[in-house]
Coordinates of C-alpha atoms in Angstrom, one line a residue:
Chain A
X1 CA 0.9 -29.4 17.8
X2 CA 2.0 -29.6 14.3
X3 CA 3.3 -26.4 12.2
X4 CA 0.0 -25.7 10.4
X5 CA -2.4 -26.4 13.3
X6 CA -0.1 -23.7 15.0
X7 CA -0.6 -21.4 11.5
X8 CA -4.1 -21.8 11.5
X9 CA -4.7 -21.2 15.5
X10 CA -2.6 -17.9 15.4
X11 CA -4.9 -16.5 12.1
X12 CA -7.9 -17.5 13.4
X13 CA -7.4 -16.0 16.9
X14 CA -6.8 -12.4 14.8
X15 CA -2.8 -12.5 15.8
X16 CA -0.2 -11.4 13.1
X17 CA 1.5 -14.2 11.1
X18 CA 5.8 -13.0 11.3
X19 CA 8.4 -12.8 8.4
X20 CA 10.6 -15.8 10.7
X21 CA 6.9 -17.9 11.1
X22 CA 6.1 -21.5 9.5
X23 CA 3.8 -20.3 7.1
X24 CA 1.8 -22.3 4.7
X25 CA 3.3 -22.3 0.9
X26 CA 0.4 -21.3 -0.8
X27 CA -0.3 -17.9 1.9
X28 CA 3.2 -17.3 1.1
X29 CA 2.6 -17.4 -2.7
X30 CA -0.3 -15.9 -2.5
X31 CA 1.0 -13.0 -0.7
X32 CA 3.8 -12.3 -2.5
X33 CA 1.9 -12.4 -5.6
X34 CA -1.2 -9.8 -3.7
X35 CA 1.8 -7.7 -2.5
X36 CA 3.7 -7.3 -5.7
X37 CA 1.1 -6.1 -7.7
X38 CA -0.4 -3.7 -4.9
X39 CA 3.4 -2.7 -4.8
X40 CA 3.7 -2.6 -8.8
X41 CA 0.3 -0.4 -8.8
X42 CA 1.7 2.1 -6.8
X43 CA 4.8 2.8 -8.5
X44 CA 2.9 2.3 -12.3
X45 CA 0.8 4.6 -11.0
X46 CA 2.7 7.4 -10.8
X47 CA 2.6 7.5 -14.6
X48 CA -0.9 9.3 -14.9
X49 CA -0.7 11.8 -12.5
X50 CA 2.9 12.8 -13.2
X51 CA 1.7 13.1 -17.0
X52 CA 0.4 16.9 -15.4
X53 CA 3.0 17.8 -13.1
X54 CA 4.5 20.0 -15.8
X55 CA 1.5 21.9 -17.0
X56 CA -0.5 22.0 -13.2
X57 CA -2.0 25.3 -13.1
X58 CA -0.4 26.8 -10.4
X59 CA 2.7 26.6 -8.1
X60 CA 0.6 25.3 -5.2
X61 CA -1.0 22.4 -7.6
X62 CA 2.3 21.5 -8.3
X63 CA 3.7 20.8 -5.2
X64 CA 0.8 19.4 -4.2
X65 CA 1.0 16.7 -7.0
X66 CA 4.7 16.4 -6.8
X67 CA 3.8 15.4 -3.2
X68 CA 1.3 12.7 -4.3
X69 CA 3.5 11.4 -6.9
X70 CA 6.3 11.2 -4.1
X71 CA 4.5 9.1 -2.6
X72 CA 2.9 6.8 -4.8
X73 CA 6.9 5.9 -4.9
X74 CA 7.3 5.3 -1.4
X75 CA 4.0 3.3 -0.9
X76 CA 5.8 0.9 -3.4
X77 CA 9.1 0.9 -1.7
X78 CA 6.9 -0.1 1.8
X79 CA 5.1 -2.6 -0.1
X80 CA 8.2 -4.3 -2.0
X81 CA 10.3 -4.2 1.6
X82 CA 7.0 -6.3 2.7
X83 CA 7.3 -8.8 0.1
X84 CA 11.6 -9.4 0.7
X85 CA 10.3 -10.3 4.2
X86 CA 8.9 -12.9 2.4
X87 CA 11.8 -13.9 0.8
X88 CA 10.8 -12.2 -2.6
X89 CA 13.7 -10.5 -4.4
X90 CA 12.8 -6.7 -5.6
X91 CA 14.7 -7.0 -8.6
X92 CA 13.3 -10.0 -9.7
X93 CA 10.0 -8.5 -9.2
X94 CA 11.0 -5.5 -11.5
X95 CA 12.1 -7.8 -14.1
X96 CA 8.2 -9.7 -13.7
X97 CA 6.5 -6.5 -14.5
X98 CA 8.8 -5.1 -17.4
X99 CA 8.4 -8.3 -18.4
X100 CA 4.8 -8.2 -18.1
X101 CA 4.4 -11.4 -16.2
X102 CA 3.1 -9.9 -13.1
X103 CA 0.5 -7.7 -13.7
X104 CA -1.1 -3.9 -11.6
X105 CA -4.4 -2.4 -11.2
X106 CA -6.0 -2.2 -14.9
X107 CA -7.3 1.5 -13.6
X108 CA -3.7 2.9 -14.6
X109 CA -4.2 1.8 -18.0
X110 CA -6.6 4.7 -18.5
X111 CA -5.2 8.2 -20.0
X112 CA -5.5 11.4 -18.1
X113 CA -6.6 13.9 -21.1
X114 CA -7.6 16.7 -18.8
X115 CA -6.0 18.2 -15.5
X116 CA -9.6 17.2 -14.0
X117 CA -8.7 14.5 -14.0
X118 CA -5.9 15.1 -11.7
X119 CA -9.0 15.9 -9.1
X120 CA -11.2 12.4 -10.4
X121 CA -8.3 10.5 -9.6
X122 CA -8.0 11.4 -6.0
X123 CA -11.5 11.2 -5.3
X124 CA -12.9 8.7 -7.0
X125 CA -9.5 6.3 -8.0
X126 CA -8.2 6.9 -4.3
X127 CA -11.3 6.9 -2.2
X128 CA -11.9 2.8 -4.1
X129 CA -8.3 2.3 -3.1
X130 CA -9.1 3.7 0.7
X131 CA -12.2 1.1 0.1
X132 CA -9.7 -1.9 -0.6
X133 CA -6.7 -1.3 1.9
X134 CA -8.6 0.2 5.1
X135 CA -9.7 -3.4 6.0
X136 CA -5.9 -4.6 4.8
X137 CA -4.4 -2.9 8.2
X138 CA -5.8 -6.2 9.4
X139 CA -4.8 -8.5 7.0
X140 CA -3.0 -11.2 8.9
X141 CA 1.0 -11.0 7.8
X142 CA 2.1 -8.3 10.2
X143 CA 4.2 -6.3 7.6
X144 CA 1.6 -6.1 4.8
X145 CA -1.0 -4.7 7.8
X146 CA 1.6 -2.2 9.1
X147 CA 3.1 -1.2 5.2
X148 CA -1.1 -0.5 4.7
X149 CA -0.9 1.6 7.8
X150 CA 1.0 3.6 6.6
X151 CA -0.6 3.9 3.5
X152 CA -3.8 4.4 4.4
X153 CA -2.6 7.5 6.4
X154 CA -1.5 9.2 3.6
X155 CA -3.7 7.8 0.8
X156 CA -6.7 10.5 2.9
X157 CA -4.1 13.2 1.9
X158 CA -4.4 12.2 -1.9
X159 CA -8.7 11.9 -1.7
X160 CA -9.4 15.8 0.5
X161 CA -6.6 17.4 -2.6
X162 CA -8.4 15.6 -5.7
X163 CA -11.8 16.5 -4.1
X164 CA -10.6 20.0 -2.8
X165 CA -9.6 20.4 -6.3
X166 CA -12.7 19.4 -7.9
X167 CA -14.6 21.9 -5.6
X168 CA -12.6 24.9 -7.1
X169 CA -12.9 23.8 -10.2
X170 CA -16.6 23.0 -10.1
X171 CA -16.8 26.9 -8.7
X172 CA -15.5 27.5 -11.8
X173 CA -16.5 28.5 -15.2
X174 CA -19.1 26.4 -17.2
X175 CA -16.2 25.0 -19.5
X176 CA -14.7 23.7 -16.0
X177 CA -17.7 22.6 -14.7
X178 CA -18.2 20.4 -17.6
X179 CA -14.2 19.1 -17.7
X180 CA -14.9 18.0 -14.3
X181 CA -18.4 16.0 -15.1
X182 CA -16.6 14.5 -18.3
X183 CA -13.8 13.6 -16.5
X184 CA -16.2 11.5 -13.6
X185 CA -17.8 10.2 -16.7
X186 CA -14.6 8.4 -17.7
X187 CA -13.8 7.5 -14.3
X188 CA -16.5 5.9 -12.7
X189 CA -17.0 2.5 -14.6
X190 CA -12.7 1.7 -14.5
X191 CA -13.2 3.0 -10.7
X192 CA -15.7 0.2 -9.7
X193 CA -13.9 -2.5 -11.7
X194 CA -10.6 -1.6 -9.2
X195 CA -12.4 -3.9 -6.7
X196 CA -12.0 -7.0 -9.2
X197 CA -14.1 -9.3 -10.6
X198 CA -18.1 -9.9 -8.9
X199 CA -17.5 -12.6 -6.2
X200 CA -18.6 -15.4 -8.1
X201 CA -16.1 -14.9 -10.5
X202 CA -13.5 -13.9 -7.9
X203 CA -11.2 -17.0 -7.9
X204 CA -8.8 -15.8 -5.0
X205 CA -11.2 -14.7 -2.8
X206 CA -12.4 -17.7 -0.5
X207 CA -8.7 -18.9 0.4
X208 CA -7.5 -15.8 1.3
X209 CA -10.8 -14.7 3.6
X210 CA -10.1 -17.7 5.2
X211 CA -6.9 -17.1 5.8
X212 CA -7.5 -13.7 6.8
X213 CA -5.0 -11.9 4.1
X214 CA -8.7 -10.4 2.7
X215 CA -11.3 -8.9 5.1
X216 CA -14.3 -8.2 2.7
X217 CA -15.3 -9.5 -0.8
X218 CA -15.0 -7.7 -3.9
X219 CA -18.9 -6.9 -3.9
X220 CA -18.8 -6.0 -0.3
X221 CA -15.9 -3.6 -1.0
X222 CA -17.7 -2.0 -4.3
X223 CA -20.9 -1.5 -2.5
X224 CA -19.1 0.5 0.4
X225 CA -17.4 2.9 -2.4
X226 CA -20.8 3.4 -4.3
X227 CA -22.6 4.4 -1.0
X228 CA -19.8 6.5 0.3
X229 CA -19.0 8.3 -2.9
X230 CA -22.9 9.5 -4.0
X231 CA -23.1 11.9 -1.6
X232 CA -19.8 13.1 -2.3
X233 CA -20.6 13.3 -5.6
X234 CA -23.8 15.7 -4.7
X235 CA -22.3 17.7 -2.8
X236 CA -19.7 18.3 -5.5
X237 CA -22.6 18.6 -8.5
X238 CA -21.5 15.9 -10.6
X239 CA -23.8 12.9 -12.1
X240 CA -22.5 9.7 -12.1
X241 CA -23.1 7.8 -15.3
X242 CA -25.0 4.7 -14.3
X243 CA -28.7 5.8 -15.1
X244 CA -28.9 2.4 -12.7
X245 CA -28.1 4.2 -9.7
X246 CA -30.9 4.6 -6.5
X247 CA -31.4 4.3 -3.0
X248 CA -33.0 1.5 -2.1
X249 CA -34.8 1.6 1.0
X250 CA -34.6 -2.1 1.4
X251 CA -31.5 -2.9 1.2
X252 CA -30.6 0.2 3.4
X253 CA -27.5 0.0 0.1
X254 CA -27.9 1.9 -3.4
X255 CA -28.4 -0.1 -6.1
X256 CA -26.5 0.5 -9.1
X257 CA -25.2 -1.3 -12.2
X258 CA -22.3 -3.6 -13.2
X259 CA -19.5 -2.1 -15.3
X260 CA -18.6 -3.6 -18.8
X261 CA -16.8 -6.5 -17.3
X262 CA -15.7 -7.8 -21.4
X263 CA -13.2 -4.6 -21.4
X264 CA -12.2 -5.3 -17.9
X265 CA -10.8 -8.6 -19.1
X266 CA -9.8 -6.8 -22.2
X267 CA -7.3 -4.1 -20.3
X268 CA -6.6 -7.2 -17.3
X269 CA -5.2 -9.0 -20.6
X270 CA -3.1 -6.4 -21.6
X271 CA -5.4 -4.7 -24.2
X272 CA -6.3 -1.4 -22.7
X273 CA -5.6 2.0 -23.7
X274 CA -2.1 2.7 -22.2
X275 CA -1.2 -0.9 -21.1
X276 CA 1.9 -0.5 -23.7
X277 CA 3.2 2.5 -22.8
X278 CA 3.3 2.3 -19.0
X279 CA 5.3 -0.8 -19.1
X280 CA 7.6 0.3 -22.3
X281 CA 7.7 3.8 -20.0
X282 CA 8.6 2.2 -16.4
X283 CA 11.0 -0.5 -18.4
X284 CA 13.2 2.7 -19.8
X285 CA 13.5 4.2 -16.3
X286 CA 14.5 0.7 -15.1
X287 CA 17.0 0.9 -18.0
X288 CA 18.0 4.6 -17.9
X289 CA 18.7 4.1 -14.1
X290 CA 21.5 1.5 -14.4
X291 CA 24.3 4.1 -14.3
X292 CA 23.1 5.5 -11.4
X293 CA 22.4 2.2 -9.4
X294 CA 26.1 1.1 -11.1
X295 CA 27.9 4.6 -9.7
X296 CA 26.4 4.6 -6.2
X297 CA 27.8 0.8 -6.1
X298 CA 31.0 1.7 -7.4
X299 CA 31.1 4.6 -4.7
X300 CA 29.8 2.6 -2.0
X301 CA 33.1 -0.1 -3.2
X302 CA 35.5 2.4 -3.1
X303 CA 34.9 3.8 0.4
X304 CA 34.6 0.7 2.0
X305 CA 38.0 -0.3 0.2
X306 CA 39.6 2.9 2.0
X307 CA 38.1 2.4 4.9
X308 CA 39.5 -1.0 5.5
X309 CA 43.0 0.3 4.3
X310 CA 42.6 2.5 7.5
Chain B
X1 CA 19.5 -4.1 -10.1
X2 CA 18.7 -2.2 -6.7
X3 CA 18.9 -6.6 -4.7
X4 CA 22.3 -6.4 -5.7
X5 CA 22.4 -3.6 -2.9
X6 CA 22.4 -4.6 0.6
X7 CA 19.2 -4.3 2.8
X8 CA 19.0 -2.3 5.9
X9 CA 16.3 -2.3 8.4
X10 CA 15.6 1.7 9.6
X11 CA 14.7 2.5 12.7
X12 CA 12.9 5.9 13.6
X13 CA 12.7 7.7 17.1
X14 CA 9.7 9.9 16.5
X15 CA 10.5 12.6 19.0
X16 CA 12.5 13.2 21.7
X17 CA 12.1 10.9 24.7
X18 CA 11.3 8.0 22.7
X19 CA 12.9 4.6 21.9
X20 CA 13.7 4.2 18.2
X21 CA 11.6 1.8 16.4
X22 CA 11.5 -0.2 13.7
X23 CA 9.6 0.8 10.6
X24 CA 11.0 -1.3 7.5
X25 CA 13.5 -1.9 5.5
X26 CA 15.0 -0.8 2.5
X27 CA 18.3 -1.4 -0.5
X28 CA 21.7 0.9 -0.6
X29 CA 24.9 1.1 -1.5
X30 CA 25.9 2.3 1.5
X31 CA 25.3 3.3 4.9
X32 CA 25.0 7.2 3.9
X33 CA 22.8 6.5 1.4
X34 CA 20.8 4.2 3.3
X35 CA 19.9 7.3 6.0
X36 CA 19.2 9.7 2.9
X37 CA 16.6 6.9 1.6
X38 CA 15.2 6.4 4.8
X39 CA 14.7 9.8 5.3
X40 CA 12.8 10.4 2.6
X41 CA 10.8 7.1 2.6
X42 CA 10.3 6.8 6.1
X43 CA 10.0 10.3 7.2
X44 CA 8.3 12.7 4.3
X45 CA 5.8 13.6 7.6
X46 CA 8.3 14.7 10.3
X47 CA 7.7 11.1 11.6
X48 CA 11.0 11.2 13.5
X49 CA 14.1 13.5 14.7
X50 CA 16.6 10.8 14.4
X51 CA 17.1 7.5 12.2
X52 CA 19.4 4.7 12.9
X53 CA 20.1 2.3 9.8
X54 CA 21.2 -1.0 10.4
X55 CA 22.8 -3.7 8.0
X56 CA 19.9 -6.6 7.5
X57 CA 22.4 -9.4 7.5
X58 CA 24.1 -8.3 11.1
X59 CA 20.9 -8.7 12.7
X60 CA 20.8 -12.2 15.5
X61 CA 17.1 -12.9 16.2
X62 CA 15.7 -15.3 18.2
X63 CA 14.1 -18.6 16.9
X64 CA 10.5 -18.6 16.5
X65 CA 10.5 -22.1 16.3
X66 CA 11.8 -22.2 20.0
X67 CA 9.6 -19.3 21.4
X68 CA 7.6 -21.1 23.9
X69 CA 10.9 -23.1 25.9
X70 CA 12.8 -20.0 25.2
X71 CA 10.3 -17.6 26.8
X72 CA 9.3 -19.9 29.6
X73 CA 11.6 -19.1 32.1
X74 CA 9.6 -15.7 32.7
X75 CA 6.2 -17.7 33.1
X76 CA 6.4 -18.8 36.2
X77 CA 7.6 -16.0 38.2
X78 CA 4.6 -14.7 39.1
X79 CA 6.5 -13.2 42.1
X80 CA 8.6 -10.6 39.7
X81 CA 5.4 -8.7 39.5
X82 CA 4.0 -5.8 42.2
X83 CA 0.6 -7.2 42.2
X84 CA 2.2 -10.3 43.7
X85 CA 2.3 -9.2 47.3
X86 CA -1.0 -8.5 49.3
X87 CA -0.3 -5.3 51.3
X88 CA -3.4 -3.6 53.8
X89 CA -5.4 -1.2 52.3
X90 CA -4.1 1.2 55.5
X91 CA -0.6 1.4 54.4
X92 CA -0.2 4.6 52.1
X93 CA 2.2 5.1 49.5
X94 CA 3.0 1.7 48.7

């Protein structure tokens, strides 16, 4: 049987694809590229939420978020180590998004202007991301499916503290009350966009449901998060901006309405409100690291020097 | 740049009793370093009581190329299994 038959026998019959496997060159490609910027999101993404780990009101919210922010580093370091099985090089892939020719998640090019939106972010930006990388625990390379794993285990820790937070808050005064609803109200469109572009836009889709590195389509994914989320979002006493948004009996689904797809292109190209400053910012930590990546090399030189002299 | 580091594959024994297993892989200086990394990448959930860390590059693996021929001299031995023999339902403890 020749090499792809083989590829195509082992995806189809729901069995993992292996670092050492003949793989296609376009599932390789395409994975790396799907992998890098889920890895690049995770690690841009720990510009927002670290913005309010000085000013968290209390000791409890700060470790709490400190402990979120940890690790939105080491889902990136799981996701990167994925994409060197692939024969990706970390560094170079640094370099790509400093450079800005590989791209993240446009939701991180949003502010956070209030500590509310600490809260929003879990629920409603980590509950779409839950959405999207559930089904990726059976994407078909076996070290993306187990990296999501192990993401997905700890991405339920960051949605109960943003909604946990949101509770207290909405148990709150009136001026919290109404932080909380303006926060959802800036939230909710850039939260649906996270599952991409409506399907028949969606160029990547259809190759990679076939080859099993997607489960579900972007509409199929949005859907889920809108029904989950509305009767979270009772419960909690918030409305959700889309005066679109109702049950329909029908469909068994709500209905609801599409975000401004123009600005998603807008921040996707580079033209949203913080596009600019996360890369600048995660380009001067690249930089201002160097002397500590330099002395731990140097160190790590020296001792194995000595050690070979005895 | 952190590729100019070696890799290291970790492994993880969750608790006492169990075998160490592999969990990923990650870049440093040195083997010190390495364990301190995976510590806190691999373990921020008292996922394990004991981490080995093991240089990527001095890892031999089999071919996956040659898996079937290489395997194939288990498949036929149906006789290295227990349900192999037919014993009486009479005899206990066996």
């Amino acid at each position: 049987m020749d090499l792809e038959a083989q590829f195509e026998r082992t995806v189809a019959a729901e069995q993992r694809v292996e670092p050492r496997d003949w793989m296609p060159d376009g599932y390789r490609k395409t994975l790396i590229r799907q992998i890098a910027q889920h890895a690049h999101s995770e690690i841009i993404g720990m510009q927002p939420e670290g913005n309010w780990i000085s000013r968290a009101p209390s000791l409890r919210r700060k470790a709490i978020l400190l402990a979120k922010v940890q690790d939105e580093a080491g889902h990136g370091l799981y996701l990167y180590a994925a994409t060197e099985t692939l024969g990706a090089d970390r560094g170079e892939l640094t370099e790509k998004l400093i450079s800005g020719r590989q791209k993240y998640s446009s939701i991180f090019n949003y502010p956070t202007l209030s500590y509310a939106d600490v809260g929003v972010i879990g629920w409603l930006v980590d509950g779409a991301a839950i959405c999207n990388q559930v089904p990726l625990c059976r994407t078909s390379y076996g070290p993306y499916a187990r990296a999501m794993i192990r993401i997905c285990k700890e991405e339920s820790f960051h949605q109960r503290q943003g909604y946990e937070l949101l509770l207290t808050m909405m148990s709150g005064t009136d001026a919290q009350r109404a932080m909380v609803q303006e926060s959802v109200n800036r939230w909710w469109w850039p939260s649906l966009m996270m599952f991409g572009p409506p399907d028949a836009e969606s160029s990547n889709t259809e190759q990679s449901m076939k080859w099993r590195i997607k489960r579900n389509t972007n509409d199929e994914l949005r859907q889920k998060f809108v029904d989950m989320t509305v009767p979270q979002a009772r419960k909690l006493g918030v409305t959700l901006p889309d005066p679109e948004l109702k049950w329909n009996p029908e469909r068994g689904h709500h209905d609801f309405g599409q975000p401004d797809w123009d600005e998603f292109w807008q921040v996707v190209g580079g033209n949203g409100p913080t596009n600019k400053q996360r890369v600048e910012h995660r380009r001067k930590a690249h930089e201002d690291g160097e002397w500590v990546r330099a002395a731990a090399a140097a160190h790590a030189a020296k001792h194995t020097a000595r050690e070979g002299v005895a | 740049m952190s590729s100019s580091w070696p890799l290291w594959e970790v492994f993880v024994r969750g608790k006492r009793g169990l075998n160490h297993v592999h969990v990923g892989s990650l870049h440093a200086p040195d083997a010190e370093m390495a364990v301190r990394n995976a510590r806190d990448v691999y373990t921020r959930r008292n996922e394990g009581v004991s981490i080995w860390v093991v240089p990527a590059a001095a890892i031999t693996a089999s071919s996956p190329d040659e898996k079937d021929p290489f395997f194939e001299p288990s498949g036929d031995k149906v006789y290295r299994h227990p349900t192999f023999y037919e014993i009486p339902e009479d005899v206990p403890h066996l």
